[in-house]
Short mmCIF file of C-alpha atoms and ligand atoms in Angstrom, two decimals:
data_model
loop_
_atom_site.label_atom_id
_atom_site.label_comp_id
_atom_site.label_asym_id
_atom_site.label_seq_id
_atom_site.Cartn_x
_atom_site.Cartn_y
_atom_site.Cartn_z
CA MET A 14 202.12 -0.49 -71.82
CA SER A 15 198.54 -0.64 -73.10
CA PHE A 16 196.60 -3.74 -74.08
CA VAL A 17 196.61 -4.91 -77.68
CA LYS A 18 194.46 -7.51 -79.37
CA ILE A 19 196.09 -10.93 -79.72
CA SER A 20 196.07 -10.52 -83.51
CA GLU A 21 197.97 -7.22 -83.12
CA ALA A 22 200.48 -8.88 -80.78
CA ILE A 23 201.07 -11.56 -83.43
CA GLU A 24 201.51 -8.91 -86.12
CA LYS A 25 204.21 -7.32 -83.92
CA LYS A 26 206.15 -10.64 -84.14
CA LYS A 27 208.58 -9.92 -81.30
CA GLY A 28 209.10 -7.84 -78.21
CA PRO A 29 207.02 -6.92 -75.15
CA VAL A 30 203.22 -7.17 -75.36
CA LYS A 31 200.24 -6.89 -73.04
CA VAL A 32 197.10 -8.90 -73.84
CA ARG A 33 193.93 -10.07 -72.09
CA GLY A 34 191.32 -12.67 -72.71
CA TRP A 35 190.05 -16.09 -71.66
CA VAL A 36 191.81 -19.39 -71.07
CA TYR A 37 190.95 -21.45 -74.14
CA ARG A 38 193.11 -24.42 -73.24
CA ILE A 39 195.48 -25.11 -70.37
CA ARG A 40 198.15 -27.77 -70.15
CA LYS A 41 199.83 -28.23 -66.79
CA LEU A 42 203.32 -29.73 -66.70
CA LYS A 43 205.50 -30.15 -63.60
CA ASP A 44 207.47 -26.94 -63.87
CA LYS A 45 205.59 -24.96 -66.50
CA ILE A 46 202.10 -24.27 -67.73
CA PHE A 47 200.93 -23.66 -71.26
CA ILE A 48 197.84 -21.53 -71.70
CA VAL A 49 196.20 -20.94 -75.05
CA LEU A 50 194.65 -17.54 -74.56
CA ARG A 51 191.65 -16.43 -76.60
CA ASP A 52 190.26 -12.98 -77.29
CA SER A 53 187.83 -11.79 -79.95
CA SER A 54 190.64 -11.58 -82.50
CA GLU A 55 192.75 -14.77 -82.22
CA VAL A 56 194.33 -17.34 -79.92
CA ILE A 57 197.93 -17.43 -78.75
CA GLN A 58 199.99 -19.86 -76.76
CA CYS A 59 201.47 -18.45 -73.55
CA VAL A 60 204.08 -20.20 -71.46
CA ILE A 61 204.43 -19.69 -67.72
CA LYS A 62 207.71 -20.76 -66.11
CA ASP A 63 208.12 -18.57 -63.01
CA GLU A 64 207.55 -20.70 -59.89
CA GLU A 65 205.11 -18.31 -58.17
CA MET A 66 203.15 -17.74 -61.38
CA VAL A 67 202.99 -21.49 -62.02
CA LYS A 68 201.34 -21.87 -58.60
CA THR A 69 198.74 -19.23 -59.51
CA ALA A 70 198.10 -20.63 -62.99
CA ASP A 71 197.85 -24.17 -61.65
CA LYS A 72 194.50 -23.25 -60.08
CA LEU A 73 193.05 -21.88 -63.33
CA LEU A 74 190.33 -23.63 -65.29
CA THR A 75 189.29 -22.97 -68.89
CA GLU A 76 187.41 -19.72 -69.49
CA SER A 77 189.12 -17.94 -66.60
CA SER A 78 189.70 -14.33 -67.57
CA ILE A 79 193.31 -13.17 -67.30
CA GLU A 80 195.70 -10.37 -68.22
CA ILE A 81 199.19 -11.14 -69.40
CA GLU A 82 202.38 -9.18 -69.98
CA GLY A 83 205.32 -10.83 -71.66
CA GLU A 84 207.61 -11.27 -74.65
CA ILE A 85 206.23 -12.52 -77.94
CA TYR A 86 208.34 -14.53 -80.41
CA ALA A 87 207.91 -16.99 -83.28
CA GLU A 88 207.22 -20.56 -82.19
CA PRO A 89 206.38 -22.83 -85.15
CA ARG A 90 204.90 -25.55 -82.89
CA ALA A 91 202.33 -23.20 -81.31
CA PRO A 92 198.75 -23.13 -82.69
CA THR A 93 199.12 -19.67 -84.24
CA LYS A 94 202.92 -19.96 -84.70
CA TYR A 95 203.75 -17.42 -81.96
CA GLU A 96 204.15 -17.73 -78.23
CA ILE A 97 204.28 -15.34 -75.30
CA ASP A 98 206.77 -15.89 -72.50
CA VAL A 99 204.70 -14.64 -69.56
CA LYS A 100 206.36 -12.12 -67.24
CA LYS A 101 203.25 -10.98 -65.39
CA LEU A 102 199.91 -12.74 -64.87
CA ILE A 103 196.78 -11.18 -63.39
CA VAL A 104 193.73 -13.32 -62.76
CA VAL A 105 190.64 -11.19 -63.37
CA HIS A 106 188.23 -14.02 -62.66
CA ALA A 107 188.98 -17.65 -61.86
CA SER A 108 186.28 -19.53 -63.77
CA GLU A 109 184.15 -22.27 -62.29
CA ASP A 110 184.28 -25.60 -64.10
CA PHE A 111 183.08 -24.69 -67.61
CA PRO A 112 180.22 -26.99 -68.61
CA ILE A 113 181.19 -27.25 -72.27
CA ASN A 114 184.04 -29.52 -73.18
CA LYS A 115 184.59 -31.84 -76.11
CA ASP A 116 181.99 -33.87 -78.00
CA GLN A 117 178.84 -32.45 -76.56
CA SER A 118 175.48 -33.11 -78.18
CA VAL A 119 173.79 -30.53 -80.38
CA GLU A 120 170.97 -30.28 -77.82
CA PHE A 121 173.39 -29.66 -74.94
CA LEU A 122 175.12 -26.91 -76.92
CA ALA A 123 171.72 -25.36 -77.73
CA ASP A 124 170.76 -25.39 -74.03
CA ASN A 125 174.09 -23.70 -73.28
CA ARG A 126 173.99 -21.38 -76.26
CA HIS A 127 174.94 -18.39 -74.07
CA LEU A 128 178.24 -20.14 -73.34
CA TRP A 129 178.68 -21.81 -76.74
CA LEU A 130 178.82 -18.34 -78.35
CA ARG A 131 182.44 -18.22 -77.13
CA SER A 132 183.45 -21.14 -79.33
CA ARG A 133 185.77 -20.37 -82.21
CA LYS A 134 183.11 -21.58 -84.62
CA MET A 135 180.40 -19.25 -83.30
CA THR A 136 182.84 -16.35 -82.95
CA SER A 137 183.77 -16.69 -86.63
CA ILE A 138 180.15 -16.96 -87.75
CA LEU A 139 179.21 -13.88 -85.74
CA LYS A 140 182.10 -11.95 -87.28
CA ILE A 141 180.97 -12.98 -90.76
CA ARG A 142 177.41 -11.99 -89.85
CA SER A 143 178.68 -8.53 -88.93
CA THR A 144 180.49 -8.24 -92.29
CA VAL A 145 177.37 -9.39 -94.17
CA LEU A 146 175.18 -6.78 -92.49
CA SER A 147 177.59 -3.91 -93.01
CA ALA A 148 178.14 -4.95 -96.65
CA MET A 149 174.39 -4.89 -97.27
CA ARG A 150 174.11 -1.41 -95.75
CA GLU A 151 177.14 -0.27 -97.72
CA HIS A 152 175.67 -1.59 -100.99
CA TRP A 153 172.42 0.33 -100.67
CA ALA A 154 173.89 3.44 -99.11
CA LYS A 155 176.31 3.70 -102.05
CA LYS A 156 173.33 3.72 -104.42
CA GLY A 157 171.55 6.51 -102.51
CA PHE A 158 169.04 4.37 -100.61
CA TYR A 159 167.71 5.58 -97.24
CA GLU A 160 167.50 3.28 -94.25
CA TYR A 161 163.85 3.18 -93.18
CA HIS A 162 161.93 1.09 -90.63
CA SER A 163 158.43 -0.35 -90.52
CA PRO A 164 156.37 -1.48 -87.49
CA ILE A 165 156.54 -4.99 -86.04
CA PHE A 166 152.95 -5.08 -84.71
CA MET A 167 150.68 -5.56 -87.70
CA GLY A 168 146.93 -5.48 -88.28
CA MET A 169 147.03 -7.76 -91.33
CA GLN A 170 149.08 -10.42 -93.10
CA CYS A 171 151.31 -9.94 -96.12
CA GLU A 172 152.81 -13.35 -96.86
CA GLY A 173 149.83 -15.64 -96.21
CA GLY A 174 147.96 -16.47 -93.02
CA SER A 175 149.59 -19.81 -92.28
CA THR A 176 152.81 -18.40 -90.83
CA LEU A 177 151.35 -15.57 -88.74
CA PHE A 178 152.21 -15.15 -85.07
CA LYS A 179 149.22 -13.75 -83.26
CA VAL A 180 149.90 -11.65 -80.16
CA ASP A 181 147.71 -9.96 -77.60
CA TYR A 182 147.77 -6.20 -78.13
CA TYR A 183 145.88 -4.53 -75.29
CA GLY A 184 143.30 -7.30 -75.54
CA LYS A 185 143.10 -7.15 -79.34
CA PRO A 186 144.66 -9.67 -81.75
CA VAL A 187 147.52 -8.36 -83.88
CA TYR A 188 150.36 -10.12 -85.70
CA LEU A 189 154.12 -9.96 -85.69
CA SER A 190 155.43 -8.62 -88.99
CA GLN A 191 156.34 -11.19 -91.68
CA THR A 192 157.96 -8.48 -93.83
CA TRP A 193 158.27 -4.70 -93.90
CA GLN A 194 156.63 -4.51 -97.30
CA LEU A 195 153.14 -3.12 -96.67
CA HIS A 196 154.62 -0.22 -94.72
CA ALA A 197 157.60 0.20 -97.02
CA GLU A 198 155.63 0.83 -100.18
CA PRO A 199 153.96 3.99 -98.72
CA ALA A 200 157.41 5.40 -97.90
CA ILE A 201 158.78 5.27 -101.45
CA PHE A 202 156.51 8.23 -102.22
CA ALA A 203 158.63 10.20 -99.76
CA LEU A 204 162.09 8.66 -100.09
CA GLU A 205 161.96 6.79 -103.45
CA LYS A 206 164.77 4.35 -102.58
CA ILE A 207 164.71 2.62 -99.20
CA PHE A 208 166.11 -0.40 -97.41
CA THR A 209 166.02 -2.03 -94.01
CA ILE A 210 167.60 -4.86 -92.11
CA GLN A 211 165.14 -5.89 -89.41
CA PRO A 212 163.56 -8.91 -87.76
CA ALA A 213 160.68 -10.76 -89.41
CA PHE A 214 158.55 -13.45 -87.85
CA ARG A 215 157.21 -16.62 -89.41
CA ALA A 216 155.31 -19.31 -87.52
CA GLU A 217 156.95 -22.11 -89.48
CA LYS A 218 155.30 -25.33 -88.49
CA SER A 219 157.99 -27.59 -89.86
CA LYS A 220 161.42 -28.29 -88.48
CA THR A 221 163.96 -27.82 -91.28
CA SER A 222 167.56 -26.72 -91.46
CA ARG A 223 166.45 -23.59 -93.39
CA HIS A 224 163.65 -22.10 -91.31
CA LEU A 225 163.68 -19.85 -88.29
CA SER A 226 160.64 -18.37 -86.53
CA GLU A 227 162.53 -15.13 -85.92
CA LEU A 228 164.77 -14.16 -88.80
CA TRP A 229 166.40 -10.98 -90.02
CA MET A 230 165.38 -9.77 -93.42
CA ALA A 231 167.27 -7.31 -95.59
CA GLU A 232 164.67 -5.61 -97.76
CA MET A 233 164.66 -2.89 -100.37
CA GLU A 234 161.88 -1.03 -102.13
CA VAL A 235 162.35 1.35 -105.02
CA ALA A 236 160.15 3.77 -106.98
CA TRP A 237 160.26 4.16 -110.81
CA GLU A 238 162.05 0.86 -111.34
CA GLY A 239 160.94 -2.56 -112.50
CA PHE A 240 161.73 -6.21 -112.87
CA ASP A 241 165.20 -5.96 -114.47
CA TYR A 242 166.48 -3.36 -112.01
CA LEU A 243 165.45 -5.58 -109.09
CA GLN A 244 167.31 -8.59 -110.52
CA ASP A 245 170.40 -6.48 -111.16
CA ASP A 246 170.31 -5.03 -107.67
CA ALA A 247 169.84 -8.41 -105.95
CA GLU A 248 172.78 -9.81 -107.92
CA GLU A 249 174.99 -6.79 -107.12
CA MET A 250 174.06 -6.92 -103.44
CA ILE A 251 174.91 -10.63 -103.12
CA LYS A 252 178.18 -10.18 -105.02
CA HIS A 253 179.18 -7.29 -102.77
CA VAL A 254 178.38 -9.27 -99.62
CA VAL A 255 180.40 -12.29 -100.75
CA LYS A 256 183.30 -10.08 -101.84
CA LYS A 257 183.40 -8.33 -98.47
CA VAL A 258 183.43 -11.63 -96.60
CA LEU A 259 186.23 -12.94 -98.83
CA ASP A 260 188.19 -9.71 -98.24
CA ASN A 261 187.62 -9.42 -94.48
CA ASN A 262 187.01 -12.90 -93.10
CA LYS A 263 189.53 -15.28 -94.72
CA ASN A 264 190.65 -16.46 -91.30
CA ASP A 265 187.08 -17.09 -90.16
CA LEU A 266 186.25 -19.04 -93.32
CA GLU A 267 189.34 -21.13 -92.61
CA ILE A 268 188.24 -21.79 -89.02
CA LEU A 269 184.85 -22.88 -90.43
CA GLU A 270 186.69 -25.06 -92.98
CA ARG A 271 184.73 -23.36 -95.75
CA ASP A 272 186.02 -24.12 -99.23
CA ILE A 273 186.47 -20.58 -100.57
CA LYS A 274 186.75 -21.92 -104.13
CA LYS A 275 182.99 -22.36 -103.88
CA LEU A 276 182.56 -18.66 -103.10
CA GLU A 277 184.98 -17.15 -105.60
CA PRO A 278 182.76 -17.68 -108.71
CA ILE A 279 179.98 -15.65 -107.07
CA VAL A 280 182.00 -12.46 -107.35
CA LYS A 281 183.18 -13.07 -110.90
CA LYS A 282 180.32 -14.71 -112.81
CA SER A 283 176.88 -13.47 -113.85
CA PHE A 284 173.99 -15.27 -112.19
CA PRO A 285 171.90 -17.26 -114.67
CA ARG A 286 168.36 -15.91 -115.07
CA ILE A 287 165.87 -18.68 -115.84
CA THR A 288 162.11 -18.45 -116.23
CA TYR A 289 159.96 -20.82 -114.21
CA ASP A 290 158.91 -22.46 -117.50
CA ASN A 291 162.54 -23.13 -118.40
CA ALA A 292 163.29 -24.33 -114.88
CA LEU A 293 160.55 -26.93 -115.36
CA LYS A 294 162.15 -28.03 -118.63
CA ILE A 295 165.58 -28.32 -117.02
CA LEU A 296 164.12 -30.33 -114.14
CA ALA A 297 162.30 -32.64 -116.57
CA GLU A 298 165.65 -33.31 -118.27
CA HIS A 299 166.84 -34.48 -114.85
CA ARG A 300 163.85 -36.75 -114.41
CA MET A 301 162.01 -34.38 -112.06
CA LYS A 302 158.54 -33.69 -113.33
CA VAL A 303 156.84 -30.61 -111.91
CA GLU A 304 153.27 -29.88 -112.89
CA TRP A 305 152.90 -26.34 -114.26
CA GLY A 306 151.37 -24.17 -111.58
CA LYS A 307 153.04 -25.85 -108.61
CA ASP A 308 155.66 -24.01 -106.59
CA LEU A 309 159.18 -25.41 -106.68
CA ARG A 310 159.83 -27.59 -103.66
CA THR A 311 163.05 -27.94 -101.72
CA ASN A 312 164.30 -30.95 -103.69
CA GLU A 313 163.61 -29.19 -106.99
CA GLU A 314 165.42 -26.01 -105.90
CA ASP A 315 168.27 -28.22 -104.73
CA LYS A 316 168.48 -29.98 -108.08
CA LEU A 317 168.63 -26.64 -109.91
CA SER A 318 171.31 -25.38 -107.50
CA GLU A 319 173.47 -28.41 -108.32
CA LEU A 320 173.67 -27.35 -111.96
CA TYR A 321 175.36 -23.98 -111.34
CA ASP A 322 178.22 -22.63 -109.26
CA THR A 323 176.54 -19.26 -108.61
CA PRO A 324 173.11 -18.34 -107.28
CA ILE A 325 170.38 -18.55 -109.92
CA ILE A 326 167.49 -16.19 -110.49
CA VAL A 327 164.23 -17.99 -111.26
CA THR A 328 161.67 -15.59 -112.74
CA LYS A 329 157.99 -15.41 -113.65
CA TYR A 330 156.40 -17.96 -111.38
CA PRO A 331 152.71 -18.83 -111.79
CA LYS A 332 150.54 -16.17 -110.22
CA ILE A 333 148.62 -18.73 -108.13
CA VAL A 334 151.67 -19.70 -106.06
CA LYS A 335 152.87 -16.18 -105.33
CA ALA A 336 151.89 -13.32 -103.00
CA PHE A 337 148.89 -11.06 -103.74
CA TYR A 338 151.01 -7.96 -104.38
CA MET A 339 153.12 -9.30 -107.27
CA ARG A 340 152.50 -7.64 -110.61
CA GLU A 341 150.90 -9.69 -113.35
CA ASP A 342 153.12 -10.00 -116.40
CA PRO A 343 151.39 -7.77 -119.00
CA LYS A 344 152.46 -10.30 -121.67
CA ASN A 345 151.10 -13.32 -119.80
CA PRO A 346 148.58 -12.82 -116.96
CA LYS A 347 149.18 -16.38 -115.70
CA VAL A 348 152.63 -15.43 -114.37
CA VAL A 349 154.01 -12.62 -112.23
CA LEU A 350 156.96 -10.28 -112.57
CA GLY A 351 158.53 -11.83 -109.51
CA PHE A 352 161.65 -13.89 -108.91
CA ASP A 353 163.45 -15.98 -106.32
CA VAL A 354 167.20 -16.17 -105.99
CA ILE A 355 168.30 -19.71 -105.19
CA ALA A 356 171.67 -20.20 -103.53
CA PRO A 357 174.18 -22.80 -104.67
CA GLU A 358 174.94 -26.00 -102.75
CA HIS A 359 171.42 -26.74 -101.53
CA TYR A 360 171.05 -23.57 -99.45
CA GLY A 361 167.64 -22.79 -100.92
CA GLU A 362 165.86 -19.53 -101.60
CA ILE A 363 167.81 -16.51 -100.36
CA VAL A 364 165.77 -13.72 -102.00
CA GLY A 365 162.08 -13.26 -102.81
CA ALA A 366 161.22 -10.32 -105.08
CA SER A 367 158.71 -8.67 -107.35
CA GLU A 368 157.56 -5.66 -109.20
CA ARG A 369 154.37 -4.56 -107.40
CA GLU A 370 150.84 -4.75 -108.79
CA THR A 371 149.45 -1.22 -109.12
CA ASP A 372 145.91 -2.10 -110.18
CA ILE A 373 143.72 -1.87 -107.06
CA ASN A 374 141.06 -4.18 -108.48
CA LYS A 375 143.59 -6.91 -109.17
CA LEU A 376 145.02 -6.55 -105.65
CA LYS A 377 141.49 -6.88 -104.23
CA GLU A 378 140.78 -9.95 -106.37
CA ASN A 379 144.01 -11.59 -105.29
CA LEU A 380 143.28 -10.94 -101.63
CA LYS A 381 139.75 -12.27 -102.02
CA GLU A 382 141.08 -15.46 -103.57
CA GLN A 383 143.20 -15.92 -100.44
CA GLY A 384 140.14 -15.43 -98.24
CA GLU A 385 141.41 -12.07 -96.97
CA ASP A 386 139.25 -9.09 -96.05
CA ALA A 387 140.41 -6.43 -98.52
CA LYS A 388 138.98 -3.69 -96.28
CA LYS A 389 141.95 -4.05 -93.93
CA TYR A 390 144.24 -3.01 -96.78
CA GLU A 391 142.64 0.37 -97.61
CA PHE A 392 145.74 2.25 -96.44
CA TYR A 393 147.82 0.10 -98.78
CA PHE A 394 145.51 0.75 -101.75
CA ASP A 395 146.04 4.49 -101.14
CA THR A 396 149.58 3.99 -102.44
CA ARG A 397 147.90 3.24 -105.79
CA ARG A 398 145.45 6.17 -105.55
CA TYR A 399 147.67 9.20 -105.12
CA GLY A 400 150.45 9.43 -107.67
CA SER A 401 150.96 5.70 -108.20
CA VAL A 402 154.28 4.81 -109.83
CA PRO A 403 155.87 1.58 -111.04
CA HIS A 404 157.87 0.13 -108.18
CA GLY A 405 159.17 -3.06 -106.65
CA GLY A 406 161.41 -4.60 -104.06
CA TYR A 407 162.77 -7.73 -102.48
CA GLY A 408 163.60 -9.39 -99.23
CA ALA A 409 166.79 -11.35 -98.58
CA GLY A 410 166.99 -13.84 -95.74
CA VAL A 411 170.03 -12.72 -93.73
CA GLU A 412 170.52 -16.06 -91.97
CA ARG A 413 170.03 -18.02 -95.22
CA ILE A 414 172.81 -15.96 -96.80
CA ILE A 415 175.10 -16.39 -93.79
CA SER A 416 174.37 -20.10 -93.62
CA TRP A 417 175.35 -20.49 -97.28
CA ILE A 418 178.46 -18.28 -97.12
CA CYS A 419 179.70 -20.07 -93.99
CA GLY A 420 178.75 -23.52 -95.31
CA LEU A 421 176.67 -24.33 -92.20
CA ASP A 422 174.69 -27.54 -91.69
CA ASN A 423 171.84 -25.67 -90.06
CA ILE A 424 170.53 -22.11 -90.27
CA LYS A 425 170.33 -22.01 -86.45
CA ASP A 426 174.05 -21.31 -86.25
CA ALA A 427 173.69 -18.19 -88.41
CA ILE A 428 172.15 -16.28 -85.49
CA ALA A 429 173.26 -15.97 -81.86
CA PHE A 430 170.06 -17.15 -80.19
CA PRO A 431 167.90 -19.03 -82.72
CA ARG A 432 164.15 -19.13 -82.36
CA THR A 433 162.42 -22.14 -83.92
CA MET A 434 159.25 -24.14 -83.34
CA THR A 435 160.92 -26.09 -80.56
CA ARG A 436 163.41 -23.56 -79.17
CA TRP A 437 162.90 -20.14 -77.61
CA THR A 438 165.42 -20.30 -74.74
CA PRO A 439 168.03 -19.31 -73.64
O1 LIG B 25 160.18 -14.59 -100.09
P1 LIG B 25 159.72 -13.89 -98.86
O2 LIG B 25 158.55 -14.46 -98.14
O3 LIG B 25 159.45 -12.39 -99.31
C1 LIG B 25 158.83 -11.44 -98.59
O4 LIG B 25 158.53 -11.50 -97.43
C2 LIG B 25 158.70 -10.15 -99.36
N1 LIG B 25 157.60 -9.36 -98.80
C3 LIG B 25 160.00 -9.39 -99.31
C4 LIG B 25 159.97 -8.10 -100.04
O5 LIG B 25 159.70 -8.09 -101.22
N2 LIG B 25 160.26 -7.01 -99.37
O6 LIG B 25 160.91 -13.77 -97.84
C5 LIG B 25 162.13 -13.19 -98.23
C6 LIG B 25 163.30 -14.08 -97.86
C7 LIG B 25 163.23 -15.49 -98.45
O7 LIG B 25 163.72 -15.51 -99.76
C8 LIG B 25 164.12 -16.27 -97.50
O8 LIG B 25 165.47 -16.10 -97.87
C9 LIG B 25 163.89 -15.56 -96.18
O9 LIG B 25 163.33 -14.30 -96.45
N3 LIG B 25 162.97 -16.32 -95.31
C10 LIG B 25 163.35 -17.06 -94.26
N4 LIG B 25 164.56 -17.29 -93.73
C11 LIG B 25 164.63 -18.09 -92.64
N5 LIG B 25 163.55 -18.61 -92.03
C12 LIG B 25 162.31 -18.41 -92.53
N6 LIG B 25 161.27 -18.93 -91.90
C13 LIG B 25 162.17 -17.60 -93.70
N7 LIG B 25 161.13 -17.16 -94.43
C14 LIG B 25 161.63 -16.39 -95.40
#
């Protein structure tokens, strides 16, 4: 008999099965032992009654790795409603006393992250993460986008100097990439439609539940397209991701106690598209006054998110609060053809996007205003010198999206080993 996953054994419902995994829980009675066995797919209760086997199992601690052969049958009182009557038990490794048990502090779990990954909560999040990433790839691949990668070591900033990580590069200062963008735009002249999912680095100096220092960003860049296409694509991408998670990870969402009623509207409804000016009006109606020209802060984004049950697309922010590369609105040079997508339920900005400025002089002016040396960007200006075309793109925060879909309290749980201002180990 060959091994099957616990979920496959449960699907079989009855008869002989062979499974392997880790002791999730063990309850030792006088003449029998109950083990809840865990593998990547599920948990199942196993009962050991044979005298010799009871002696062997009696020595086992949680997280011991074992192989089991036995008969599976329905058992309504068991955690997953099935039980295996164990006929053969092989101990692969008798675990030492596992340091994690109930009610441990957040800090202790973070110090033992390498072990906490085995929890049902983290296992479910990591499965959803895998679905999210493959759904993103699927979305762009279906539309004829090529997967393309940019360098991580960078000679210049793209998203402002305050969040740059400086590293020693053969004795010279370089930065870790904040975004693929500066090296993505040159590639659209070869491939036209590209995307990536890769790490990005931001030296975030504040400790929030939404910021990581090392995050994964899903980014796309497209030639010949503009503002409306980008909004449509961001909306389609998010819808596809949520749909895939609802299709593939129902069980995981249940383990995370995520209310899926909150996710269902995302797939069905259109996302409201609101200009920054209108967002300010809406906020004023809710007694939140924002001075024109100021970026929306967390509490203002949160207020807006409370008013809708889908993500919202906020467009045309003031030029002064946005990145140097965003295209000026030809109808109003004070604002840019850029947008943010704000997630529901206080999960904040999940996408940052824009059509790109193609006027080299404007790009230079914008950089100068930020105190940047425009000379470093000559290679980038070349994209506007040789066959310039309208184009644009966006970046989606992978962990922000996962955090929202899973309903997490903190973005740190959306990635296996989070890196923040105060945490870089294990
Ligand atoms: O809005 P941002 O800064 O956009 C860019 O970097 C563009 N160059 C992307 C592009 O057009 N190709 O970042 C994109 C998204 C944000 O909307 C947010 O979801 C996420 O990345 N993000 C972070 N997520 C977690 N921790 C951080 N420190 C983040 N910074 C940005």
